[in-house]
GROMACS .gro file of C-alpha atoms in nm:
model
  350
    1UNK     CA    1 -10.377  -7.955  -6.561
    2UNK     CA    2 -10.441  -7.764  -6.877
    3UNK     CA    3 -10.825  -7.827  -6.871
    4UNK     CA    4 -10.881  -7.760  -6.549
    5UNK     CA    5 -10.702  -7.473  -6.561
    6UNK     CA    6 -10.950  -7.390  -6.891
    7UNK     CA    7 -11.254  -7.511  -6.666
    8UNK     CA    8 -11.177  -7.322  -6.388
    9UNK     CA    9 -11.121  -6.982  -6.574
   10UNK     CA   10 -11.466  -7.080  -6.742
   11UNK     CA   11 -11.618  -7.130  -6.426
   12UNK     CA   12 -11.534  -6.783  -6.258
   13UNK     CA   13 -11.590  -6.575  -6.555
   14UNK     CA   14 -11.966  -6.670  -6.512
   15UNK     CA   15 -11.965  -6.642  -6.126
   16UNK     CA   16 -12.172  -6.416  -5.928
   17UNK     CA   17 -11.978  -6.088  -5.784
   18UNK     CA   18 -11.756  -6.183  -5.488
   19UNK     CA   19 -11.851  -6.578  -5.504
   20UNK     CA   20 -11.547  -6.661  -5.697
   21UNK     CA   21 -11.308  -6.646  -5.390
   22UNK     CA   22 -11.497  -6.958  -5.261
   23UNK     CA   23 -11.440  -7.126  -5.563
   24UNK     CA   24 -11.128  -7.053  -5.573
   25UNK     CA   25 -11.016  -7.121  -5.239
   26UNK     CA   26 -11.118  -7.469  -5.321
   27UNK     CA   27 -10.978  -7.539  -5.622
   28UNK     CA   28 -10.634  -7.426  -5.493
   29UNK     CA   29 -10.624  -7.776  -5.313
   30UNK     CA   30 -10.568  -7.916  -5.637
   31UNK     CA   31 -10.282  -7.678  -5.776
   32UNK     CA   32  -9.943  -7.710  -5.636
   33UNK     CA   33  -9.725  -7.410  -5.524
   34UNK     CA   34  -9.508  -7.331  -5.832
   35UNK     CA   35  -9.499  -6.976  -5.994
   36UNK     CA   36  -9.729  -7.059  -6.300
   37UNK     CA   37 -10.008  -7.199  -6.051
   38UNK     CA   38 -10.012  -6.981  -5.784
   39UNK     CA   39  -9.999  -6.689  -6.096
   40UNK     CA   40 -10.284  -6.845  -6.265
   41UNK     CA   41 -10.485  -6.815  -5.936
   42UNK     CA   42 -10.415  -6.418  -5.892
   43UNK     CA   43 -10.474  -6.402  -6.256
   44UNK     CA   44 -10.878  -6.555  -6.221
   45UNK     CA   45 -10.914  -6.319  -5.923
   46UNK     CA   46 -10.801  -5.996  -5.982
   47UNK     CA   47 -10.987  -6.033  -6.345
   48UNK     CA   48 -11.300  -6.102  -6.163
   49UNK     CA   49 -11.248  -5.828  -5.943
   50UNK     CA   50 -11.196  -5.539  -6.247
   51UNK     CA   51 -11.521  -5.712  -6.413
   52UNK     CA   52 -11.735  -5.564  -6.146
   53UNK     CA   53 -11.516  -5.286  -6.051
   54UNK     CA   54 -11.500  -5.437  -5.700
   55UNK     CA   55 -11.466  -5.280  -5.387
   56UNK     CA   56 -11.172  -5.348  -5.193
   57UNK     CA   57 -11.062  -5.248  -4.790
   58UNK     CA   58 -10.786  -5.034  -4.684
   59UNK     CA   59 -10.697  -5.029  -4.362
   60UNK     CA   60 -10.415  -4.835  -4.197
   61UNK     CA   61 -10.389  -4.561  -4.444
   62UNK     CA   62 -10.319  -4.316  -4.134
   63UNK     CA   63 -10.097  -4.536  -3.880
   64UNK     CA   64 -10.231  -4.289  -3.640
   65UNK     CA   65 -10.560  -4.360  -3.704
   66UNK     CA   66 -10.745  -4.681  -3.692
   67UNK     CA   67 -10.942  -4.651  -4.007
   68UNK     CA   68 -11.119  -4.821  -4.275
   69UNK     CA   69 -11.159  -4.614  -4.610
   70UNK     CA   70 -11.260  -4.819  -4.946
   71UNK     CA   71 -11.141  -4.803  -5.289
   72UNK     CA   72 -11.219  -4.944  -5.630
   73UNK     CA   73 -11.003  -5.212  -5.828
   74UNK     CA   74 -11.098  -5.124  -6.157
   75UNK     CA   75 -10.925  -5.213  -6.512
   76UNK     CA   76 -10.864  -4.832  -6.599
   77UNK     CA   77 -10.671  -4.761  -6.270
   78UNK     CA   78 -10.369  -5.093  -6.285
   79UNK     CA   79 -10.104  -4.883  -6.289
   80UNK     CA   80  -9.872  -5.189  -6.477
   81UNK     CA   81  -9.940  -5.492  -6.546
   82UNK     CA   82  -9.609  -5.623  -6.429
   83UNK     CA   83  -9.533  -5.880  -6.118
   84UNK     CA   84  -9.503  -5.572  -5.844
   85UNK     CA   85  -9.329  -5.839  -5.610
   86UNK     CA   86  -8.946  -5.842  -5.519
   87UNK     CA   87  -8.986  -6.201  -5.470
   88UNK     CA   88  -9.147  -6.451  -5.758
   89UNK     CA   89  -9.355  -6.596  -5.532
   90UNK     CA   90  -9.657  -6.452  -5.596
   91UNK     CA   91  -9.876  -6.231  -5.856
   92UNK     CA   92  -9.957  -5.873  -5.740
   93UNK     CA   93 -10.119  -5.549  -5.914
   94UNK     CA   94 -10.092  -5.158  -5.864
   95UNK     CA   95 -10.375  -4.989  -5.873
   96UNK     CA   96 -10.421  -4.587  -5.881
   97UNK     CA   97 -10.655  -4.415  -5.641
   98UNK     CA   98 -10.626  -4.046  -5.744
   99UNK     CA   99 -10.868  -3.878  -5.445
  100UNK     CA  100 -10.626  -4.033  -5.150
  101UNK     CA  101 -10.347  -3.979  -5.373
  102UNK     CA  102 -10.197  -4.335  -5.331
  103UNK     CA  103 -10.111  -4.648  -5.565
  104UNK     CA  104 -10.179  -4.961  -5.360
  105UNK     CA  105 -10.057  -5.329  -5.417
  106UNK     CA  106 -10.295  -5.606  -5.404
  107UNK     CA  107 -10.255  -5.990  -5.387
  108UNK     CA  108 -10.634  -5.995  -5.548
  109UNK     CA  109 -10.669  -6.420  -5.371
  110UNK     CA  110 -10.738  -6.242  -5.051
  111UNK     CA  111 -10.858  -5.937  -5.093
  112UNK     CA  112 -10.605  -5.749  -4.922
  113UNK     CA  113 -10.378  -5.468  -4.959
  114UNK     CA  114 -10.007  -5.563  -4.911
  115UNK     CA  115  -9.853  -5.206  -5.000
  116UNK     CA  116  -9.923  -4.822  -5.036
  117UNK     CA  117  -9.700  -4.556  -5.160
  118UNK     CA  118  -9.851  -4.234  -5.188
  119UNK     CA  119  -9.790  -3.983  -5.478
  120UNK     CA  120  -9.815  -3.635  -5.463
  121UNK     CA  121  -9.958  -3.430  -5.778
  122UNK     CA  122  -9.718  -3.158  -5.923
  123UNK     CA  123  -9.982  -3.095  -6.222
  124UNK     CA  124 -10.178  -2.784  -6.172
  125UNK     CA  125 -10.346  -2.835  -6.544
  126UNK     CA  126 -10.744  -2.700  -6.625
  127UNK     CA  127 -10.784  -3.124  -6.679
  128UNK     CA  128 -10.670  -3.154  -6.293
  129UNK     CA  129 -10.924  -2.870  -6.176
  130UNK     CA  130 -11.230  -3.049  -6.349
  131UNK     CA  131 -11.149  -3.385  -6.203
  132UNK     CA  132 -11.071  -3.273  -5.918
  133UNK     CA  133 -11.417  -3.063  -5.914
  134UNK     CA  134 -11.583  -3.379  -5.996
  135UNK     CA  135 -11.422  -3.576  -5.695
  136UNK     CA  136 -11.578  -3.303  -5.480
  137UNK     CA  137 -11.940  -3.374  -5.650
  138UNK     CA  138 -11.929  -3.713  -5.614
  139UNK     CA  139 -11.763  -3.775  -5.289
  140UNK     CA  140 -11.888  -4.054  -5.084
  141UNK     CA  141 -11.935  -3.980  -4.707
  142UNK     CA  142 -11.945  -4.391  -4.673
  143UNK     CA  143 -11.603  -4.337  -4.803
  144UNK     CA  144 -11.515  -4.276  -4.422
  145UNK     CA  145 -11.755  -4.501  -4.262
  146UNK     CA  146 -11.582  -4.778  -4.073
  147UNK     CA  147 -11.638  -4.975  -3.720
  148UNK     CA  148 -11.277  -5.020  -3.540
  149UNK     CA  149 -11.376  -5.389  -3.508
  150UNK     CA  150 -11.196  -5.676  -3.737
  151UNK     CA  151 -11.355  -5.791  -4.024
  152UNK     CA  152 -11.361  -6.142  -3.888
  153UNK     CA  153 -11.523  -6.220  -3.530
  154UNK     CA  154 -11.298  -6.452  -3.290
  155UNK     CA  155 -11.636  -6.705  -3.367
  156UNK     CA  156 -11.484  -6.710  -3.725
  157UNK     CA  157 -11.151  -6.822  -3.660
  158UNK     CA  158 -11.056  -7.203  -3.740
  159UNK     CA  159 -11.319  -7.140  -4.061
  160UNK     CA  160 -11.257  -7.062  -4.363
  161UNK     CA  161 -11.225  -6.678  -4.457
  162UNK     CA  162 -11.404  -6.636  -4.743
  163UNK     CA  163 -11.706  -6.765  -4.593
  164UNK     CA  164 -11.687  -6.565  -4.300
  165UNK     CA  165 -11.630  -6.218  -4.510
  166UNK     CA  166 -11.913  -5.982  -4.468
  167UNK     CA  167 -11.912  -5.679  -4.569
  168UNK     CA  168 -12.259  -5.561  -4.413
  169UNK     CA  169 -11.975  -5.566  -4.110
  170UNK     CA  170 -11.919  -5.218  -4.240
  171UNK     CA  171 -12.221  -4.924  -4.267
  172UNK     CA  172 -12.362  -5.005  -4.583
  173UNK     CA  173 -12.473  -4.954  -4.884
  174UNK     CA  174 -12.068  -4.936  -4.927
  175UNK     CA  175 -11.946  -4.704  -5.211
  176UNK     CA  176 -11.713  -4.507  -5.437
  177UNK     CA  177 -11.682  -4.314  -5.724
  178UNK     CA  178 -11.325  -4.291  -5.898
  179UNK     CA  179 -11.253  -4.027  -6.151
  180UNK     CA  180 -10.918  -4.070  -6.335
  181UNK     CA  181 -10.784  -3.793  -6.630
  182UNK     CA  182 -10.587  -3.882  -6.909
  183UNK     CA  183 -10.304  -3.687  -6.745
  184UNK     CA  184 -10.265  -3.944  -6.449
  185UNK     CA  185 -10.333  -4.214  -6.686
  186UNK     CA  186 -10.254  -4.154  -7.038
  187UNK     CA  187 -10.420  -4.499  -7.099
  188UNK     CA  188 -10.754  -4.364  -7.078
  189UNK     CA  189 -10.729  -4.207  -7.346
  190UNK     CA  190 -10.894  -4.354  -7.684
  191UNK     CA  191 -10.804  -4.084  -7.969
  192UNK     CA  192 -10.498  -3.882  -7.771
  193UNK     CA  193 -10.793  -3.614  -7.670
  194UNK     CA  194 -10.800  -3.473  -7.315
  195UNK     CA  195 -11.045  -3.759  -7.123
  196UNK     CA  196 -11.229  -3.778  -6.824
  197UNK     CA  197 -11.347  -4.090  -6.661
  198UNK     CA  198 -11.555  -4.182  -6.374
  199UNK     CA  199 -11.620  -4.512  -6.208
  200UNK     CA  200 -11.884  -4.548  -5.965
  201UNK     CA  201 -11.961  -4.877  -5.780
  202UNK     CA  202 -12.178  -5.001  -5.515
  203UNK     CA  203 -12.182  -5.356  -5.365
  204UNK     CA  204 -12.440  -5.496  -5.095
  205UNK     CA  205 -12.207  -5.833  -5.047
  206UNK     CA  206 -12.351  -6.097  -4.790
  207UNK     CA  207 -12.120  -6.443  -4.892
  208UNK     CA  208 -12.312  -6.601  -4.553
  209UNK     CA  209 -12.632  -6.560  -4.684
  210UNK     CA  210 -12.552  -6.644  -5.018
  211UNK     CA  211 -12.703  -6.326  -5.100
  212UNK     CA  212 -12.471  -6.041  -5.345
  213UNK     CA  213 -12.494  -5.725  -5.524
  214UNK     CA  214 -12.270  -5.539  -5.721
  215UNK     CA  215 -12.354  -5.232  -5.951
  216UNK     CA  216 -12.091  -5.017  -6.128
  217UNK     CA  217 -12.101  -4.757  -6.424
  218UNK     CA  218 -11.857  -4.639  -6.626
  219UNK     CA  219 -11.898  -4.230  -6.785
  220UNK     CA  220 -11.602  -4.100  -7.016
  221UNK     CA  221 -11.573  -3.772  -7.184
  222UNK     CA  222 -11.317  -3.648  -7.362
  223UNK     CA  223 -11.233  -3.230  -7.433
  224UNK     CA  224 -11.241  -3.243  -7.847
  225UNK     CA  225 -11.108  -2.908  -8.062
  226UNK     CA  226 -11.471  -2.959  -8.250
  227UNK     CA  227 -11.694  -2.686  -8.194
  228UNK     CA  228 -12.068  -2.785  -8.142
  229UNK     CA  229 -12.288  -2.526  -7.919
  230UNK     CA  230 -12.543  -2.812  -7.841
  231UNK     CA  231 -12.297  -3.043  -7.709
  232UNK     CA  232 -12.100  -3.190  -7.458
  233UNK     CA  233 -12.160  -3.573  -7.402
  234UNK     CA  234 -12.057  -3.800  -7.133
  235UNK     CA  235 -12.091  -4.170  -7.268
  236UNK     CA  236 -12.195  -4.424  -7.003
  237UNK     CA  237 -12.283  -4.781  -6.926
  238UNK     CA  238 -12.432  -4.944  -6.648
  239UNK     CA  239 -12.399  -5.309  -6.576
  240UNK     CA  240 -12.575  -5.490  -6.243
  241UNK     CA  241 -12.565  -5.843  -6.124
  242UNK     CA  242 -12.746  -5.973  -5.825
  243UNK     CA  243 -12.764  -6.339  -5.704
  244UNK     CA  244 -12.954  -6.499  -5.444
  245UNK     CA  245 -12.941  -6.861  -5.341
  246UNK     CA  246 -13.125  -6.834  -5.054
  247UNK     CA  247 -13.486  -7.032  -5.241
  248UNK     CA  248 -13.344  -7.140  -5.538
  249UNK     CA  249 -13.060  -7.039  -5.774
  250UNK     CA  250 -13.138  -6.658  -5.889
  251UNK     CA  251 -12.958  -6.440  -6.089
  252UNK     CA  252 -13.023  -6.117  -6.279
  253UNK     CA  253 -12.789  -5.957  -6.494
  254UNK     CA  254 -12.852  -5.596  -6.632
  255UNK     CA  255 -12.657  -5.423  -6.873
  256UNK     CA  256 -12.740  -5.100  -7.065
  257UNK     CA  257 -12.449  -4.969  -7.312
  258UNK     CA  258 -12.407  -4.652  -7.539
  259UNK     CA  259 -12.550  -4.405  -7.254
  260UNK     CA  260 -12.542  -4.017  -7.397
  261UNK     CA  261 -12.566  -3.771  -7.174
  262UNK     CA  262 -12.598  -3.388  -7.316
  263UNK     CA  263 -12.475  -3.133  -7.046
  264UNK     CA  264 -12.544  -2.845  -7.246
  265UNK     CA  265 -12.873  -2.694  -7.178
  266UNK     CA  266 -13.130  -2.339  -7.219
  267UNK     CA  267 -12.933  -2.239  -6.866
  268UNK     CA  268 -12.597  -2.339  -6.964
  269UNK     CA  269 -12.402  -2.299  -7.259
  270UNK     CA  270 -12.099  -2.507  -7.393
  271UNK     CA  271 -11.907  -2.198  -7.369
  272UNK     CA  272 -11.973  -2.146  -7.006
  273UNK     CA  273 -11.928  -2.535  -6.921
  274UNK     CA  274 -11.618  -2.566  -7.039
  275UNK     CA  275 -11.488  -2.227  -6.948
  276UNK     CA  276 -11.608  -2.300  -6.535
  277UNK     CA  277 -11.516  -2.656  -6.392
  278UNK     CA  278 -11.714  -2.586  -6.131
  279UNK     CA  279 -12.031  -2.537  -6.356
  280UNK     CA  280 -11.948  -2.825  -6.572
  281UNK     CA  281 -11.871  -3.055  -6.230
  282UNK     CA  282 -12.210  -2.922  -6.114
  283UNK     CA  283 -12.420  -3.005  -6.393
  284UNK     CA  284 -12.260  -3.367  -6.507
  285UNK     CA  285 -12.296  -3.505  -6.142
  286UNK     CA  286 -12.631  -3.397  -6.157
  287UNK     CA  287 -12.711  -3.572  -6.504
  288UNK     CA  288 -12.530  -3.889  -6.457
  289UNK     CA  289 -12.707  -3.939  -6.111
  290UNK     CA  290 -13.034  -3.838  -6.243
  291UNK     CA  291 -12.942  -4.110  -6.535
  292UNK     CA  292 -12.841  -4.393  -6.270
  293UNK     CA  293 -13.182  -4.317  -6.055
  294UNK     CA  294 -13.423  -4.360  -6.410
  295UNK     CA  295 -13.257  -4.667  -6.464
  296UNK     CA  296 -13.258  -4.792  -6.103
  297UNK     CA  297 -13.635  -4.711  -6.143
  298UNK     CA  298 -13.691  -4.869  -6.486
  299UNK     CA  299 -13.506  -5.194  -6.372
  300UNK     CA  300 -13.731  -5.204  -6.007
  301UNK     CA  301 -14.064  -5.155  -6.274
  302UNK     CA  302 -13.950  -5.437  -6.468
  303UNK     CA  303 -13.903  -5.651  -6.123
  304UNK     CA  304 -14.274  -5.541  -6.002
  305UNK     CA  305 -14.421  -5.691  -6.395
  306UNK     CA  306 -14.216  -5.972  -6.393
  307UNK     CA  307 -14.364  -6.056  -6.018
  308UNK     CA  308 -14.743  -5.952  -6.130
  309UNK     CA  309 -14.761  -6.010  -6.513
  310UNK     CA  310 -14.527  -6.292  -6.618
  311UNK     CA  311 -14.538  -6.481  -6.285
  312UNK     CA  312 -14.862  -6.482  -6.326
  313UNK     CA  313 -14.891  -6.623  -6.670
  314UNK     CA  314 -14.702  -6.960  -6.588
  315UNK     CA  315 -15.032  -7.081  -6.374
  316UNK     CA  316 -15.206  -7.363  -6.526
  317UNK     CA  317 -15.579  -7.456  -6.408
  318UNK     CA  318 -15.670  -7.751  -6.197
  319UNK     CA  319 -15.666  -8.016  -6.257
  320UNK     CA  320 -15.367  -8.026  -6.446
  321UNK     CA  321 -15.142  -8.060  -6.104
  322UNK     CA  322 -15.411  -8.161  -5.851
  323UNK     CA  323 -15.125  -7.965  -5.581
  324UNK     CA  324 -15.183  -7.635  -5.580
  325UNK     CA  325 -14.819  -7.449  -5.629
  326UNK     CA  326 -14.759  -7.124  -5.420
  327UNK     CA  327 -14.643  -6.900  -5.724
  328UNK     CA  328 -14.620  -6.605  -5.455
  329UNK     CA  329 -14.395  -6.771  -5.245
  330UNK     CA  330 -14.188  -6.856  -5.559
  331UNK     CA  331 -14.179  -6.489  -5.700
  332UNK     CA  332 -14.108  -6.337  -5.367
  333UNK     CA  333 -13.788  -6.571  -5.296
  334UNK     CA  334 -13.691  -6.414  -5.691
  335UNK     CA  335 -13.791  -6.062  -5.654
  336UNK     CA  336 -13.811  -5.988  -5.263
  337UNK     CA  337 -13.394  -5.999  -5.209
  338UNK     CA  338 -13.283  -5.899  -5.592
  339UNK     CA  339 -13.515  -5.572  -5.517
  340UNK     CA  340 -13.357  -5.534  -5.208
  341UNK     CA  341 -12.995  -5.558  -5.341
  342UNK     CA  342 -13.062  -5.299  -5.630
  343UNK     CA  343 -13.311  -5.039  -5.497
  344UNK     CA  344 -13.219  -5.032  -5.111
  345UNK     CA  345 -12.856  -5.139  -5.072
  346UNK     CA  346 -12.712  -5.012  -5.402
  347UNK     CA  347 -12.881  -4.660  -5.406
  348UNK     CA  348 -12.655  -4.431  -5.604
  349UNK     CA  349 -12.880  -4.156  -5.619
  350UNK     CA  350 -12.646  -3.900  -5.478
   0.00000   0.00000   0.00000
């Protein structure tokens, strides 16, 4: 049981975004229902799910509303890391969302929300009026986009649910940007400094198709007592995985670390940024998005060499293989549906 516990951690860590569940789902047959097994299993998934900063549902929110809003299970935001159960039956996690001002409890196996409790701020702090500045640059309007039918069709009952989830059910590209301060989570925090973060991710998820995309980035900046006019830097990273099995077994995996962004400009002083959190809100959404769009762009130039340059360079002359192989075919089963994960379904350019 030990090894294939080991295996089967091995094997998800390495899965594509949102593939896992399958995996999972099957395995299960194999473990029985004790504590430690059924833990191990919420363990796999909910570490899966902070490694891409998942999106997850939430429905009933308003009971007298029938609404679907999204938000993000990311590392930063478990509120504990304690069984959140009254019963030892099962493995859940708290999670923070600070713009609907609730802490939801997720059993991460199925992707669903089994709790909310919301929490009302009584911090009025100059950290609280940049973050919440922030949450009014970056809000999503797909944060409210929903369809008032289920998830699952009455064609996909009596199947398995994992392979019926589809989340182009919802209007897509789905979205959200988090942004947690240091006062809500003292956690974030690396060297006791005032901190702001902000998680954004995007996911074009299509488990039918065998076709999934999930970007998310990760910008922190922390208030510091030193005093340098030329500078006030966000750091960021930016990590992207897209899989296709539709022709073939594709996969591409981006990852750019150490991202510096300088707010500080000829316009704008650091005096005046961090004096105005609605100046400072204004210009760091508008650097970190113009950062995420040159890299979307730089990633999609790549994809367009790769399909005329290196493709290209694999062709051997007759009559080496007297069958002529359709390279184009080939490249456009690679590029065609990674492109149209990263440039069309996960555009975060707002």
């Amino acid at each position: 049981m030990e090894n294939l516990d080991h295996s089967l951690g091995k094997i998800c860590n390495y899965s594509a975004p949102g593939t896992v569940f399958g995996t999972l789902d099957i395995c299960s047959n194999f473990f029985g229902n004790s504590e430690k097994e059924q833990g191990l299993i919420e363990e796999i998934a909910v570490n899966h799910l902070e490694k891409f900063s998942m999106l997850v549902p939430i429905k009933n929110l308003d009971q007298n509303m029938d609404l679907t809003f999204w938000s993000v299970v990311s590392k930063y935001g478990r509120v504990n890391d304690e069984n959140c159960s009254e019963t030892q039956e099962e493995k859940l996690f708290k999670y923070m969302d600070p713009f609907l001002g609730i802490n939801f409890v997720l059993k991460a196996s199925i992707l669903e929300i089994v709790d909310i409790e919301k929490f009302s701020e009584f911090k009025h702090s100059k950290l609280s009026l940049f973050r919440k500045e922030l949450e009014n640059r970056f809000l999503d309007k797909h944060l409210l986009y929903f369809k008032n039918n289920e998830i699952f069709s009455n064609e996909s009952q009596g199947h398995d649910n994992f392979e019926c989830l589809d989340l182009t059910d919802f209007n897509t590209p789905i979205r959200r940007t988090i942004i947690y301060d240091s006062e809500l989570l003292p956690k974030i925090s690396m060297n006791n400094n005032e901190t702001l973060l902000v998680i954004r991710s995007s996911a074009s998820l299509k488990l039918p198709s065998k076709k999934t995309g999930v970007w998310n980035s990760e910008w922190r900046f922390e208030f510091t007592d030193e005093k340098k006019s030329e500078e006030l830097i966000w750091k960021g990273k930016v990590h992207l995985h897209c899989y296709s099995s539709e022709d073939g077994n594709s996969h591409l995996v981006h990852a750019k670390d150490d991202i510096r962004i300088n707010i500080v400009s000829k316009n704008h002083s650091q005096d005046q940024l961090i004096n105005s959190p609605l100046l400072f809100s204004k210009e760091s959404s508008e650097s970190i998005s113009s950062c995420e769009r040159r890299i979307q762009q730089e990633l999609n130039e790549q994809l367009i060499e790769f399909k005329d340059d290196r493709i290209k360079k694999l062709r051997r002359l007759m009559p080496i293989n007297p069958v002529k192989f359709n390279w184009e075919e080939f490249c456009t089963s690679i590029q065609e549906p990674l492109n149209e994960t990263i440039i069309k379904s996960i555009n975060l350019g707002s």
